[in-house]
């Protein structure tokens, strides 16, 4: 039986409840929902990257990437990305940011993706992203 390993990169705070930022089991890596918090600073509360969708999306993608890398994966290993927006009006802007980001990453093949509107994020947060990766 393959051991399950919890992943928390040094850029992330310790989760506030009994969950992990990411979990790797065998060649499967699940990244928990991430938001646009700047890298953790000891003794400080998490701080959003900024008030705009662009700032928060780019930081959220960086946070997801940090967990993928902590587990030995890259964006090329991601097979599914789920995006949760707090405002349906952000879909077009998100698609522009998302497309430009992954073009800059030199992604060989795009992962499957879905975007939904979710209004349960803490005040001020506009986006949450999780990912599933399969390592070769």
C-alpha positions as a Python dict, from the first residue, in 0.01 Angstrom:
ca = {
    (1, 'X'): (0, 0, 0),
    (2, 'X'): (133, 342, -95),
    (3, 'X'): (187, 593, 182),
    (4, 'X'): (-2, 923, 180),
    (5, 'X'): (212, 1236, 223),
    (6, 'X'): (79, 1578, 323),
    (7, 'X'): (236, 1873, 142),
    (8, 'X'): (286, 2222, 285),
    (9, 'X'): (544, 2435, 100),
    (10, 'X'): (744, 2686, 304),
    (11, 'X'): (552, 2965, 125),
    (12, 'X'): (226, 2850, 284),
    (13, 'X'): (88, 2887, 635),
    (14, 'X'): (-6, 2586, 840),
    (15, 'X'): (-371, 2512, 757),
    (16, 'X'): (-614, 2646, 1019),
    (17, 'X'): (-797, 2312, 1042),
    (18, 'X'): (-718, 1942, 998),
    (19, 'X'): (-643, 1945, 624),
    (20, 'X'): (-340, 1965, 396),
    (21, 'X'): (-255, 2208, 119),
    (22, 'X'): (-179, 1904, -93),
    (23, 'X'): (-164, 1528, -64),
    (24, 'X'): (45, 1284, -264),
    (25, 'X'): (-30, 913, -274),
    (26, 'X'): (158, 704, -524),
    (27, 'X'): (162, 897, -849),
    (28, 'X'): (-150, 1102, -764),
    (29, 'X'): (-118, 1454, -624),
    (30, 'X'): (-425, 1652, -517),
    (31, 'X'): (-381, 2023, -451),
    (32, 'X'): (-643, 2159, -213),
    (33, 'X'): (-825, 2479, -298),
    (34, 'X'): (-581, 2769, -294),
    (35, 'X'): (-651, 3141, -282),
    (36, 'X'): (-443, 3449, -363),
    (37, 'X'): (-259, 3489, -33),
    (38, 'X'): (97, 3619, -53),
    (39, 'X'): (372, 3390, 80),
    (40, 'X'): (347, 3332, 453),
    (41, 'X'): (524, 3562, 697),
    (42, 'X'): (581, 3423, 1046),
    (43, 'X'): (346, 3583, 1298),
    (44, 'X'): (131, 3762, 1038),
    (45, 'X'): (-218, 3677, 920),
    (46, 'X'): (-248, 3570, 555),
    (47, 'X'): (-262, 3870, 320),
    (48, 'X'): (-433, 3876, -22),
    (49, 'X'): (-205, 3965, -315),
    (50, 'X'): (-430, 4260, -395),
    (51, 'X'): (-787, 4357, -459),
    (52, 'X'): (-797, 4276, -833),
    (53, 'X'): (-883, 3948, -1003),
    (54, 'X'): (-551, 3960, -1191),
    (55, 'X'): (-340, 3996, -874),
    (56, 'X'): (-530, 3725, -692),
    (57, 'X'): (-539, 3484, -987),
    (58, 'X'): (-165, 3508, -1054),
    (59, 'X'): (-87, 3457, -684),
    (60, 'X'): (-334, 3169, -661),
    (61, 'X'): (-169, 2998, -959),
    (62, 'X'): (172, 3052, -796),
    (63, 'X'): (39, 2892, -477),
    (64, 'X'): (-95, 2591, -666),
    (65, 'X'): (234, 2560, -852),
    (66, 'X'): (430, 2566, -524),
    (67, 'X'): (234, 2265, -400),
    (68, 'X'): (273, 2081, -729),
    (69, 'X'): (649, 2137, -710),
    (70, 'X'): (660, 2033, -343),
    (71, 'X'): (513, 1701, -456),
    (72, 'X'): (753, 1661, -748),
    (73, 'X'): (502, 1767, -1014),
    (74, 'X'): (467, 2049, -1264),
    (75, 'X'): (183, 2206, -1459),
    (76, 'X'): (246, 1944, -1729),
    (77, 'X'): (142, 1677, -1475),
    (78, 'X'): (-187, 1854, -1398),
    (79, 'X'): (-482, 1669, -1549),
    (80, 'X'): (-762, 1875, -1394),
    (81, 'X'): (-792, 2232, -1269),
    (82, 'X'): (-1104, 2359, -1095),
    (83, 'X'): (-1158, 2733, -1064),
    (84, 'X'): (-1411, 2894, -832),
    (85, 'X'): (-1501, 3257, -895),
    (86, 'X'): (-1714, 3476, -669),
    (87, 'X'): (-1859, 3679, -957),
    (88, 'X'): (-1992, 3556, -1292),
    (89, 'X'): (-1879, 3887, -1445),
    (90, 'X'): (-1514, 3774, -1398),
    (91, 'X'): (-1529, 3484, -1647),
    (92, 'X'): (-1392, 3673, -1950),
    (93, 'X'): (-1110, 3839, -1754),
    (94, 'X'): (-1018, 3507, -1592),
    (95, 'X'): (-995, 3337, -1932),
    (96, 'X'): (-754, 3607, -2055),
    (97, 'X'): (-534, 3577, -1744),
    (98, 'X'): (-547, 3195, -1751),
    (99, 'X'): (-459, 3168, -2121),
    (100, 'X'): (-168, 3414, -2093),
    (101, 'X'): (-35, 3244, -1778),
    (102, 'X'): (-28, 2896, -1927),
    (103, 'X'): (119, 3023, -2252),
    (104, 'X'): (405, 3176, -2047),
    (105, 'X'): (448, 2843, -1866),
    (106, 'X'): (506, 2668, -2199),
    (107, 'X'): (245, 2408, -2115),
    (108, 'X'): (258, 2118, -2363),
    (109, 'X'): (-107, 2018, -2327),
    (110, 'X'): (-378, 2203, -2138),
    (111, 'X'): (-536, 2016, -1848),
    (112, 'X'): (-908, 1962, -1829),
    (113, 'X'): (-1065, 2255, -1648),
    (114, 'X'): (-1392, 2380, -1512),
    (115, 'X'): (-1497, 2712, -1368),
    (116, 'X'): (-1793, 2773, -1145),
    (117, 'X'): (-1927, 3060, -942),
    (118, 'X'): (-1898, 3007, -569),
    (119, 'X'): (-1994, 3274, -317),
    (120, 'X'): (-1853, 3112, -1),
    (121, 'X'): (-1502, 3259, -5),
    (122, 'X'): (-1398, 3495, 276),
    (123, 'X'): (-1463, 3866, 210),
    (124, 'X'): (-1221, 4021, -38),
    (125, 'X'): (-1117, 3693, -201),
    (126, 'X'): (-1227, 3659, -563),
    (127, 'X'): (-1092, 3320, -672),
    (128, 'X'): (-997, 2973, -552),
    (129, 'X'): (-820, 2706, -758),
    (130, 'X'): (-747, 2339, -695),
    (131, 'X'): (-568, 2087, -914),
    (132, 'X'): (-521, 1715, -965),
    (133, 'X'): (-192, 1588, -1103),
    (134, 'X'): (-69, 1246, -1209),
    (135, 'X'): (306, 1200, -1197),
    (136, 'X'): (478, 974, -1449),
}
